[in-house]
Short mmCIF file of C-alpha atoms in Angstrom, two decimals:
data_model
loop_
_atom_site.label_atom_id
_atom_site.label_comp_id
_atom_site.label_asym_id
_atom_site.label_seq_id
_atom_site.Cartn_x
_atom_site.Cartn_y
_atom_site.Cartn_z
CA MET A 1 -50.09 22.69 -19.27
CA GLY A 2 -49.67 21.57 -15.60
CA SER A 3 -52.44 24.60 -14.35
CA ARG A 4 -54.09 22.58 -16.77
CA THR A 5 -53.77 19.04 -15.32
CA ILE A 6 -54.00 19.71 -11.89
CA ARG A 7 -57.39 21.72 -12.31
CA ARG A 8 -59.08 18.71 -13.98
CA PRO A 9 -59.08 16.18 -11.32
CA LEU A 10 -60.16 18.99 -8.90
CA VAL A 11 -62.92 19.55 -10.50
CA LEU A 12 -63.88 15.86 -11.04
CA ALA A 13 -63.67 14.79 -7.24
CA LEU A 14 -66.02 18.07 -6.31
CA ALA A 15 -68.56 17.06 -9.13
CA LEU A 16 -68.32 12.97 -8.02
CA SER A 17 -67.90 13.92 -4.21
CA LEU A 18 -71.98 15.14 -4.20
CA LEU A 19 -72.64 11.97 -5.46
CA PRO A 20 -74.46 9.37 -2.51
CA THR A 21 -72.33 6.00 -2.20
CA LEU A 22 -74.79 3.47 -3.08
CA ALA A 23 -74.50 -0.19 -3.07
CA SER A 24 -75.01 -0.78 -6.68
CA ALA A 25 -75.47 2.17 -9.12
CA GLU A 26 -78.66 2.75 -11.12
CA ASP A 27 -77.61 5.30 -13.62
CA LEU A 28 -73.94 5.81 -15.69
CA LEU A 29 -72.60 8.57 -13.64
CA GLN A 30 -73.03 6.93 -10.26
CA THR A 31 -71.65 3.65 -12.06
CA TYR A 32 -68.20 5.55 -13.41
CA GLU A 33 -68.42 7.10 -9.21
CA LEU A 34 -68.03 3.03 -8.35
CA ALA A 35 -65.52 2.88 -11.31
CA ARG A 36 -63.28 5.33 -9.91
CA GLN A 37 -63.39 4.00 -6.46
CA GLY A 38 -62.69 0.30 -7.65
CA ASP A 39 -61.05 0.11 -10.79
CA PRO A 40 -57.64 -1.49 -10.02
CA GLN A 41 -56.16 0.07 -13.49
CA LEU A 42 -56.59 3.17 -12.76
CA SER A 43 -55.58 2.64 -9.50
CA ALA A 44 -52.82 1.49 -10.81
CA ALA A 45 -52.38 4.21 -13.51
CA GLN A 46 -52.43 6.94 -9.68
CA ALA A 47 -49.42 4.54 -8.37
CA ASN A 48 -47.01 4.86 -11.24
CA ARG A 49 -47.62 8.91 -11.20
CA LEU A 50 -46.15 8.56 -7.53
CA ALA A 51 -44.03 6.95 -8.17
CA THR A 52 -42.52 8.68 -11.41
CA LYS A 53 -42.61 12.26 -8.36
CA GLU A 54 -40.69 9.80 -6.16
CA ASP A 55 -37.69 9.63 -9.23
CA ARG A 56 -38.08 13.41 -9.27
CA ILE A 57 -37.42 13.97 -5.90
CA GLN A 58 -34.33 11.63 -5.27
CA ALA A 59 -32.69 13.10 -8.93
CA ARG A 60 -33.01 17.17 -6.58
CA ALA A 61 -31.27 15.20 -3.79
CA ALA A 62 -27.90 14.46 -5.82
CA LEU A 63 -28.13 18.60 -5.76
CA LEU A 64 -28.90 18.99 -1.87
CA PRO A 65 -26.47 18.65 0.22
CA SER A 66 -25.24 15.40 2.26
CA LEU A 67 -24.11 14.58 5.47
CA SER A 68 -23.40 11.49 7.70
CA GLY A 69 -21.94 10.55 10.49
CA SER A 70 -19.65 7.27 11.98
CA VAL A 71 -18.42 6.03 14.75
CA SER A 72 -15.91 3.31 14.88
CA LEU A 73 -14.53 1.36 18.12
CA ASN A 74 -11.78 -1.43 17.19
CA ARG A 75 -9.81 -3.45 20.19
CA SER A 76 -6.53 -5.25 19.12
CA ARG A 77 -4.03 -7.66 20.79
CA SER A 78 -0.69 -8.80 20.34
CA THR A 79 1.80 -11.36 21.55
CA SER A 80 6.12 -11.78 21.26
CA GLN A 81 8.25 -14.38 22.43
CA GLY A 82 12.20 -13.80 22.46
CA GLY A 83 14.54 -16.32 20.24
CA SER A 84 17.34 -17.82 21.64
CA GLY A 85 19.51 -15.32 19.45
CA SER A 86 19.64 -12.63 17.91
CA ASP A 87 19.20 -14.08 14.06
CA ASP A 88 15.90 -13.06 14.06
CA GLY A 89 16.26 -9.92 14.75
CA SER A 90 14.59 -9.36 18.23
CA ASP A 91 15.56 -7.73 21.09
CA LEU A 92 13.69 -9.57 23.22
CA PRO A 93 15.88 -11.52 25.65
CA ALA A 94 15.25 -15.70 25.06
CA GLY A 95 12.18 -16.78 26.32
CA ALA A 96 10.37 -12.97 27.28
CA MET A 97 6.99 -13.04 26.40
CA PHE A 98 5.49 -8.97 25.65
CA LYS A 99 1.94 -8.50 25.56
CA SER A 100 0.40 -5.37 24.54
CA GLU A 101 -3.19 -4.50 23.81
CA SER A 102 -4.77 -1.30 22.48
CA THR A 103 -8.39 0.41 21.75
CA ASN A 104 -9.23 2.63 18.93
CA ARG A 105 -12.45 4.98 18.84
CA ARG A 106 -12.96 7.01 16.00
CA SER A 107 -16.30 9.36 15.01
CA GLY A 108 -16.77 11.77 12.57
CA LEU A 109 -19.00 14.24 10.32
CA THR A 110 -18.58 14.21 6.42
CA ALA A 111 -20.64 16.95 4.98
CA SER A 112 -20.71 17.15 0.87
CA GLN A 113 -22.19 19.78 -1.72
CA MET A 114 -22.25 19.16 -5.33
CA LEU A 115 -20.54 22.20 -7.07
CA TYR A 116 -20.77 21.54 -10.33
CA ASN A 117 -22.28 18.24 -12.08
CA ARG A 118 -23.56 18.51 -15.17
CA ALA A 119 -24.95 14.67 -15.36
CA SER A 120 -27.00 15.04 -12.19
CA ILE A 121 -28.49 18.31 -13.07
CA LYS A 122 -29.98 17.49 -16.34
CA THR A 123 -31.02 14.10 -14.54
CA TYR A 124 -33.38 16.59 -12.72
CA GLN A 125 -34.46 17.90 -15.74
CA GLY A 126 -35.16 15.10 -17.61
CA GLN A 127 -37.36 14.11 -14.15
CA ASN A 128 -39.15 17.14 -14.06
CA VAL A 129 -40.41 16.45 -17.46
CA LEU A 130 -41.25 13.28 -16.85
CA SER A 131 -43.22 13.94 -13.95
CA GLU A 132 -45.11 16.84 -16.00
CA ALA A 133 -45.83 13.75 -18.56
CA SER A 134 -46.94 11.38 -15.60
CA ASP A 135 -49.40 13.67 -14.97
CA PHE A 136 -50.83 13.66 -18.63
CA THR A 137 -50.81 9.86 -18.32
CA LEU A 138 -53.07 9.92 -15.35
CA GLU A 139 -55.66 12.28 -17.02
CA SER A 140 -55.15 9.73 -20.22
CA ALA A 141 -56.16 7.16 -17.69
CA ASN A 142 -59.05 8.99 -16.05
CA GLN A 143 -60.59 9.33 -19.80
CA GLU A 144 -59.65 5.75 -20.24
CA LEU A 145 -61.64 4.81 -17.67
CA ILE A 146 -65.24 6.71 -18.70
CA THR A 147 -64.82 5.28 -21.87
CA ARG A 148 -64.30 1.53 -20.65
CA THR A 149 -66.92 2.28 -18.30
CA SER A 150 -69.50 3.22 -20.23
CA ALA A 151 -68.79 0.20 -23.31
CA ALA A 152 -69.73 -2.12 -20.29
CA TYR A 153 -72.30 0.05 -19.20
CA PHE A 154 -73.40 0.03 -22.76
CA ASP A 155 -73.18 -3.44 -23.21
CA VAL A 156 -75.12 -4.65 -20.30
CA LEU A 157 -77.84 -2.47 -22.14
CA VAL A 158 -77.14 -3.75 -25.13
CA LYS A 159 -77.51 -7.58 -24.59
CA LEU A 160 -80.89 -7.04 -22.38
CA GLU A 161 -82.31 -5.93 -25.41
CA ASN A 162 -81.35 -8.97 -27.49
CA LEU A 163 -82.09 -11.10 -24.57
CA ALA A 164 -85.73 -9.35 -24.82
CA ALA A 165 -86.00 -9.83 -28.35
CA ALA A 166 -84.82 -13.21 -28.22
CA GLU A 167 -87.78 -14.46 -25.51
CA ALA A 168 -90.32 -13.09 -27.40
CA ALA A 169 -89.16 -14.37 -30.80
CA GLU A 170 -88.84 -17.24 -28.86
CA THR A 171 -92.56 -17.60 -27.22
CA ALA A 172 -93.73 -16.31 -30.62
CA LEU A 173 -92.59 -19.18 -33.01
CA GLN A 174 -93.60 -21.16 -29.63
CA LYS A 175 -97.47 -20.24 -30.72
CA GLN A 176 -96.55 -20.57 -34.57
CA PHE A 177 -95.19 -24.07 -34.08
CA ASP A 178 -98.23 -24.85 -31.81
CA TYR A 179 -101.04 -22.80 -34.68
CA ALA A 180 -99.19 -25.35 -37.30
CA SER A 181 -99.68 -28.46 -34.96
CA LYS A 182 -103.35 -28.03 -34.78
CA ARG A 183 -103.50 -27.26 -38.40
CA LEU A 184 -101.84 -30.60 -39.11
CA GLU A 185 -104.27 -32.31 -37.03
CA VAL A 186 -107.32 -31.11 -38.57
CA GLY A 187 -105.68 -31.30 -42.04
CA LEU A 188 -105.49 -27.42 -43.10
CA ALA A 189 -101.21 -27.63 -42.83
CA PRO A 190 -98.97 -29.79 -44.57
CA ILE A 191 -95.95 -31.56 -42.60
CA THR A 192 -93.51 -29.31 -43.61
CA ASP A 193 -94.99 -26.19 -41.51
CA VAL A 194 -94.69 -27.93 -38.74
CA HIS A 195 -91.23 -28.95 -39.08
CA GLU A 196 -90.21 -25.68 -40.34
CA ALA A 197 -92.24 -23.97 -37.20
CA ARG A 198 -89.76 -26.31 -34.91
CA ALA A 199 -86.63 -26.33 -36.21
CA GLN A 200 -86.94 -21.84 -35.73
CA TYR A 201 -88.51 -22.52 -32.24
CA ASP A 202 -85.61 -24.56 -31.04
CA SER A 203 -83.19 -22.35 -33.30
CA ALA A 204 -85.14 -19.59 -30.77
CA ARG A 205 -84.59 -21.78 -27.35
CA ALA A 206 -81.10 -22.30 -27.98
CA GLY A 207 -80.45 -18.49 -28.80
CA THR A 208 -82.56 -17.41 -25.85
CA ILE A 209 -80.07 -19.77 -23.78
CA THR A 210 -77.16 -17.67 -25.58
CA ALA A 211 -78.57 -14.40 -24.90
CA ARG A 212 -79.13 -14.68 -20.99
CA ASN A 213 -75.61 -16.17 -21.04
CA GLN A 214 -74.37 -12.77 -22.88
CA VAL A 215 -76.15 -10.70 -20.32
CA GLU A 216 -74.89 -12.64 -17.71
CA ASP A 217 -71.24 -12.00 -19.47
CA ALA A 218 -71.94 -8.33 -19.74
CA TYR A 219 -72.67 -8.45 -16.03
CA GLN A 220 -69.82 -9.67 -15.30
CA ALA A 221 -67.13 -7.14 -17.47
CA LEU A 222 -69.28 -4.11 -16.25
CA SER A 223 -68.48 -5.47 -12.15
CA GLN A 224 -64.97 -5.84 -13.39
CA ILE A 225 -64.48 -2.04 -13.21
CA THR A 226 -66.63 -0.99 -10.62
CA GLY A 227 -65.28 -4.09 -8.21
CA GLN A 228 -68.82 -4.99 -7.35
CA PRO A 229 -72.06 -6.60 -9.41
CA VAL A 230 -74.18 -3.75 -10.37
CA ARG A 231 -78.06 -4.60 -10.45
CA THR A 232 -79.95 -2.02 -11.91
CA LEU A 233 -78.95 0.07 -15.00
CA LYS A 234 -81.28 2.79 -16.70
CA ALA A 235 -81.46 2.92 -20.01
CA LEU A 236 -83.12 4.97 -22.91
CA PRO A 237 -86.82 5.42 -23.51
CA ALA A 238 -88.36 4.54 -26.51
CA ASP A 239 -88.89 8.13 -28.04
CA PHE A 240 -84.82 8.86 -28.22
CA LYS A 241 -83.36 11.04 -30.73
CA PRO A 242 -79.96 11.45 -31.34
CA ALA A 243 -78.37 14.58 -32.10
CA LEU A 244 -74.45 15.91 -32.62
CA PRO A 245 -73.28 17.16 -29.59
CA GLU A 246 -71.51 20.54 -30.95
CA SER A 247 -72.10 22.27 -34.03
CA ARG A 248 -68.55 21.58 -35.22
CA ASP A 249 -66.66 20.30 -38.25
CA VAL A 250 -63.93 17.60 -38.54
CA GLU A 251 -61.39 19.48 -38.80
CA SER A 252 -62.11 22.05 -35.45
CA TRP A 253 -62.19 18.12 -34.23
CA VAL A 254 -58.72 17.09 -35.08
CA ASP A 255 -57.44 20.67 -34.34
CA ASN A 256 -58.60 20.33 -30.63
CA ALA A 257 -57.57 16.66 -30.54
CA VAL A 258 -53.55 17.09 -31.76
CA GLN A 259 -53.11 20.25 -28.59
CA ASN A 260 -55.34 18.91 -26.24
CA ASN A 261 -55.09 15.17 -25.85
CA PRO A 262 -53.49 14.04 -22.65
CA ALA A 263 -51.16 10.80 -23.79
CA LEU A 264 -50.21 13.15 -26.84
CA HIS A 265 -49.15 15.94 -24.66
CA ALA A 266 -47.40 12.90 -22.41
CA GLN A 267 -45.81 11.69 -25.69
CA GLU A 268 -44.42 14.82 -26.23
CA LEU A 269 -43.12 15.33 -23.21
CA GLN A 270 -41.26 11.98 -23.44
CA VAL A 271 -39.57 13.01 -26.81
CA ARG A 272 -38.79 16.07 -24.47
CA ALA A 273 -37.60 13.48 -22.05
CA SER A 274 -35.41 12.04 -24.27
CA GLU A 275 -33.30 15.14 -26.05
CA ILE A 276 -32.54 15.37 -21.85
CA GLY A 277 -31.42 12.05 -21.81
CA VAL A 278 -28.86 12.57 -24.31
CA GLU A 279 -27.55 15.33 -22.90
CA THR A 280 -27.05 14.01 -19.85
CA ALA A 281 -25.07 11.23 -21.30
CA ARG A 282 -23.08 13.10 -23.51
CA ALA A 283 -22.49 15.15 -19.91
CA GLY A 284 -20.30 12.26 -18.57
CA HIS A 285 -17.09 14.11 -20.50
CA TRP A 286 -17.82 17.17 -18.06
CA PRO A 287 -15.52 17.54 -14.73
CA THR A 288 -17.36 17.16 -12.10
CA LEU A 289 -16.63 19.82 -8.61
CA SER A 290 -17.37 18.87 -4.94
CA LEU A 291 -17.51 20.85 -1.96
CA THR A 292 -16.69 18.37 0.90
CA GLY A 293 -15.93 18.88 4.50
CA GLY A 294 -16.03 17.11 8.40
CA TYR A 295 -15.19 17.25 11.66
CA SER A 296 -13.44 13.58 13.25
CA ASP A 297 -12.19 13.14 16.47
CA SER A 298 -10.19 9.77 17.45
CA ALA A 299 -8.40 8.18 20.68
CA THR A 300 -6.12 5.23 21.02
CA TRP A 301 -4.85 3.79 24.64
CA GLY A 302 -3.96 0.43 26.04
CA ASP A 303 -1.49 -1.31 28.27
CA ARG A 304 2.09 -4.03 27.95
CA THR A 305 3.38 -6.68 29.93
CA PHE A 306 6.67 -7.75 30.02
CA MET A 307 7.92 -10.61 31.84
CA GLY A 308 5.00 -10.31 34.39
CA ALA A 309 4.72 -6.82 34.58
CA THR A 310 1.94 -4.62 32.85
CA ARG A 311 2.52 -0.61 32.40
CA ASP A 312 0.11 1.80 30.51
CA ALA A 313 0.65 1.98 26.98
CA PRO A 314 1.01 6.08 26.06
CA GLY A 315 -2.28 6.97 24.42
CA ASN A 316 -2.76 10.12 21.92
CA SER A 317 -5.72 11.75 20.31
CA SER A 318 -6.76 13.51 17.64
CA TYR A 319 -9.51 16.05 16.79
CA GLY A 320 -10.27 18.71 14.15
CA PRO A 321 -12.84 19.63 11.42
CA SER A 322 -11.66 19.69 7.76
CA ILE A 323 -12.37 21.27 4.15
CA GLY A 324 -11.61 20.88 0.46
CA VAL A 325 -12.48 20.37 -3.28
CA GLU A 326 -12.52 18.12 -5.08
CA LEU A 327 -12.16 18.11 -9.02
CA SER A 328 -12.93 14.67 -10.95
CA ILE A 329 -12.03 14.77 -14.67
CA PRO A 330 -13.38 12.02 -16.80
CA ILE A 331 -10.07 10.67 -19.17
CA PHE A 332 -10.84 7.21 -20.44
CA ALA A 333 -13.92 4.93 -19.18
CA GLY A 334 -13.21 2.08 -22.19
CA GLY A 335 -16.36 3.27 -24.57
CA ARG A 336 -19.17 3.47 -21.47
CA ILE A 337 -19.67 6.99 -22.18
CA GLN A 338 -19.61 7.13 -26.14
CA SER A 339 -21.95 4.17 -25.57
CA GLY A 340 -24.51 5.62 -23.12
CA VAL A 341 -24.70 8.37 -25.68
CA ARG A 342 -25.28 6.49 -28.92
CA GLN A 343 -27.79 4.16 -26.82
CA ALA A 344 -29.85 8.10 -25.83
CA LEU A 345 -29.22 9.35 -29.20
CA ALA A 346 -31.64 5.84 -30.35
CA ARG A 347 -34.02 6.16 -27.42
CA ARG A 348 -34.48 9.64 -28.68
CA ASP A 349 -35.27 8.85 -32.09
CA ALA A 350 -37.69 6.53 -30.98
CA ALA A 351 -39.37 8.29 -28.56
CA GLN A 352 -39.76 11.02 -31.86
CA ASP A 353 -41.33 7.76 -33.79
CA GLU A 354 -43.84 6.65 -31.53
CA LEU A 355 -44.78 10.59 -31.01
CA GLU A 356 -45.62 10.87 -34.88
CA ARG A 357 -47.02 7.55 -34.89
CA GLN A 358 -49.15 8.19 -32.19
CA LYS A 359 -49.96 12.00 -33.88
CA ARG A 360 -51.23 10.21 -36.53
CA GLN A 361 -53.04 7.59 -35.41
CA LEU A 362 -55.37 10.33 -33.27
CA VAL A 363 -55.60 12.48 -36.64
CA ARG A 364 -57.43 9.10 -38.27
CA THR A 365 -59.09 8.29 -35.00
CA THR A 366 -60.74 11.49 -34.09
CA ARG A 367 -61.64 11.65 -37.99
CA ASN A 368 -63.10 8.11 -38.21
CA ALA A 369 -65.05 8.89 -34.57
CA TYR A 370 -66.67 12.01 -35.98
CA GLN A 371 -67.65 10.70 -38.85
CA THR A 372 -69.38 7.18 -37.22
CA LEU A 373 -71.17 9.84 -34.88
CA VAL A 374 -72.30 11.83 -37.64
CA ALA A 375 -73.35 8.21 -39.67
CA GLY A 376 -74.83 6.85 -36.25
CA ILE A 377 -77.70 9.41 -36.26
CA SER A 378 -78.87 8.42 -39.53
CA GLU A 379 -78.04 4.83 -39.02
CA VAL A 380 -80.45 5.39 -35.86
CA GLU A 381 -83.02 6.67 -37.65
CA ALA A 382 -83.04 4.26 -40.55
CA ARG A 383 -82.81 1.22 -37.65
CA ARG A 384 -85.50 2.41 -36.18
CA LEU A 385 -87.60 2.88 -39.66
CA ALA A 386 -86.74 -0.54 -40.23
CA LEU A 387 -87.67 -1.67 -36.68
CA VAL A 388 -90.97 -0.37 -37.46
CA SER A 389 -91.42 -2.04 -41.34
CA ALA A 390 -90.60 -5.36 -39.69
CA GLN A 391 -92.85 -5.47 -37.01
CA ALA A 392 -95.46 -4.14 -39.81
CA ALA A 393 -94.10 -7.37 -41.76
CA TYR A 394 -94.57 -9.46 -39.29
CA ASP A 395 -98.27 -8.71 -37.85
CA ALA A 396 -99.08 -8.56 -41.88
CA SER A 397 -97.91 -12.02 -42.16
CA GLN A 398 -99.80 -12.99 -39.46
CA VAL A 399 -103.26 -11.68 -40.50
CA GLY A 400 -102.44 -12.79 -43.77
CA LEU A 401 -101.71 -16.91 -42.11
CA GLU A 402 -105.35 -15.95 -40.71
CA VAL A 403 -107.34 -15.85 -43.86
CA GLY A 404 -104.89 -17.94 -46.05
CA THR A 405 -102.88 -16.01 -47.60
CA ARG A 406 -99.56 -16.19 -46.26
CA THR A 407 -97.90 -19.43 -45.28
CA VAL A 408 -96.19 -20.11 -41.99
CA LEU A 409 -92.64 -20.16 -43.53
CA ASP A 410 -93.62 -16.74 -44.39
CA VAL A 411 -94.20 -15.65 -41.09
CA LEU A 412 -91.61 -17.65 -39.55
CA ASN A 413 -89.28 -15.29 -42.03
CA ASN A 414 -90.91 -12.02 -40.95
CA GLN A 415 -90.19 -13.25 -37.21
CA ARG A 416 -86.42 -13.65 -38.16
CA THR A 417 -86.44 -10.48 -39.63
CA LEU A 418 -87.96 -8.47 -36.56
CA LEU A 419 -85.40 -10.03 -34.06
CA GLN A 420 -82.75 -9.03 -36.40
CA ALA A 421 -84.33 -5.61 -36.35
CA GLN A 422 -84.74 -5.23 -32.85
CA GLN A 423 -81.17 -6.49 -31.81
CA ALA A 424 -79.75 -4.11 -34.70
CA TYR A 425 -81.63 -0.89 -33.45
CA ALA A 426 -80.50 -1.49 -30.20
CA THR A 427 -76.79 -1.88 -30.71
CA ALA A 428 -76.91 1.43 -33.16
CA LYS A 429 -78.17 3.27 -30.09
CA TYR A 430 -75.74 2.53 -27.78
CA ASN A 431 -73.20 2.57 -30.46
CA TYR A 432 -74.51 6.46 -30.76
CA LEU A 433 -73.39 7.68 -27.67
CA GLN A 434 -70.18 5.46 -26.64
CA ASN A 435 -69.14 7.19 -30.31
CA ARG A 436 -70.13 10.49 -28.50
CA LEU A 437 -67.84 9.60 -25.67
CA LEU A 438 -65.01 8.05 -27.82
CA LEU A 439 -65.11 11.21 -30.14
CA GLU A 440 -64.43 13.89 -26.86
CA GLN A 441 -62.10 12.06 -25.44
CA ALA A 442 -60.33 12.01 -28.67
CA ALA A 443 -60.56 15.01 -29.03
CA GLY A 444 -59.46 15.18 -24.73
CA SER A 445 -61.90 17.20 -23.57
CA LEU A 446 -63.82 14.20 -21.71
CA ASP A 447 -64.59 14.42 -18.39
CA VAL A 448 -67.30 14.15 -15.79
CA GLY A 449 -69.59 16.72 -17.63
CA ASP A 450 -69.62 14.49 -20.33
CA VAL A 451 -71.00 11.70 -18.36
CA GLN A 452 -73.41 13.61 -16.67
CA GLU A 453 -75.22 14.86 -20.65
CA ILE A 454 -75.49 11.10 -21.30
CA ASN A 455 -76.73 10.07 -18.49
CA ARG A 456 -79.57 12.96 -18.56
CA LEU A 457 -80.82 10.56 -21.74
CA LEU A 458 -80.61 7.38 -19.65
CA THR A 459 -84.70 8.06 -17.70
CA ALA A 460 -85.93 4.47 -18.52
CA ASP A 461 -85.81 1.36 -16.33
CA ALA A 462 -83.71 -0.96 -17.49
CA ALA A 463 -85.11 -4.22 -15.59
CA THR A 464 -87.85 -3.06 -15.94
CA ASN A 465 -88.72 -2.03 -19.73
CA LEU A 466 -86.56 -5.31 -20.72
CA ALA A 467 -85.23 -8.43 -19.55
CA PRO A 468 -83.79 -9.20 -16.11
CA PRO A 469 -80.99 -9.68 -15.70
CA PRO A 470 -80.37 -13.62 -15.11
CA SER A 471 -80.40 -15.30 -11.33
CA GLY A 472 -77.13 -15.75 -10.86
CA MET A 473 -76.86 -11.95 -11.10
CA GLN A 474 -79.19 -11.49 -8.27
#
């Protein structure tokens, strides 16, 4: 698992390093590169991984030798005065003063090496497992970045197509309103046709305003991920035909998900770490053995003053090495160790339950993603045919209105149906692309190659073929 974790980021970095650095992206792949560099959520995941790696280093330090040094310098003064008799036990003459000053210097080195400490050993083993889990967590964050970026990117394209459809509907309904007004003036249409056309036109104007706001919000959502404005997007061409990415059945996708999903692997390692945590807690009952040694050097000197006469006090010094073995045996800790064991067992059980929950959720998510993708192929084609039919019905009603076989209400209803068909077709197309990426993510195989594959399908210029972004986004 470790080699697989390392290999993928290297391949990803190599592939993305070949891309030019642009102020604004033009396609999905370049947008993803901007997101990889500027997304704070991915940056936080990378920082958390580094922090976990440091926990491993700190746990290893408890198994290695330690060396410390110390230096101290102390100076003390004392004054004594004799009493009028010997009741106080003083041997000084009455009124006599005795002063002394002394200086003490001490320096040393202390070294220790843990010979046996089961708790420290298990802690280090647990941190090794958590360090490996952090690699899978980061891989999962990288895959999630792809789907978050693509979802925001496709949402902009959907909102642009919705805006284009809304603007076209507004223009068409304005013409219907003008047409009904002129027919009313010459007595060829009732006032109700004018009111109905005006109501539909006003509603279309409101819909266009809403669509513009949605486009602006979609651009902002994409910029939130990339960290900078993304102005020019590539969209699907008009002749787009969806297809399954691979001829695998749903069970194959589920098996791959259970075996390769990085988030599931990370949780499996969390379970393993919690099991080691139980052993660490139980190790509190075990004795510890340490080897200690050191070298110290100390000296003391000073002077004494008695009845005005000062003389040096005898000094002393000592130095030399020391070595020993320290055995510590826990006897009673007030129930703390037993409580720690129970706590570790509860955390292990919680981690196991979370693993089972994630596994069941992953199986369900993978099955649903596959079924949604398969159904999405048929849905895209059905929505396309529905759009063709809605356009034909609208055109026919326009002709029928001119020759007197259709009413204004018929045209308005067909215009509404056409608008809904255009919006549904746009949503179905980009949902299909997103579901392809979500299926690969569930299977644990999502990488930059999948982004490149989707990106090759985006050949149309969204800014040219669709409605332009709001002026505030320029």
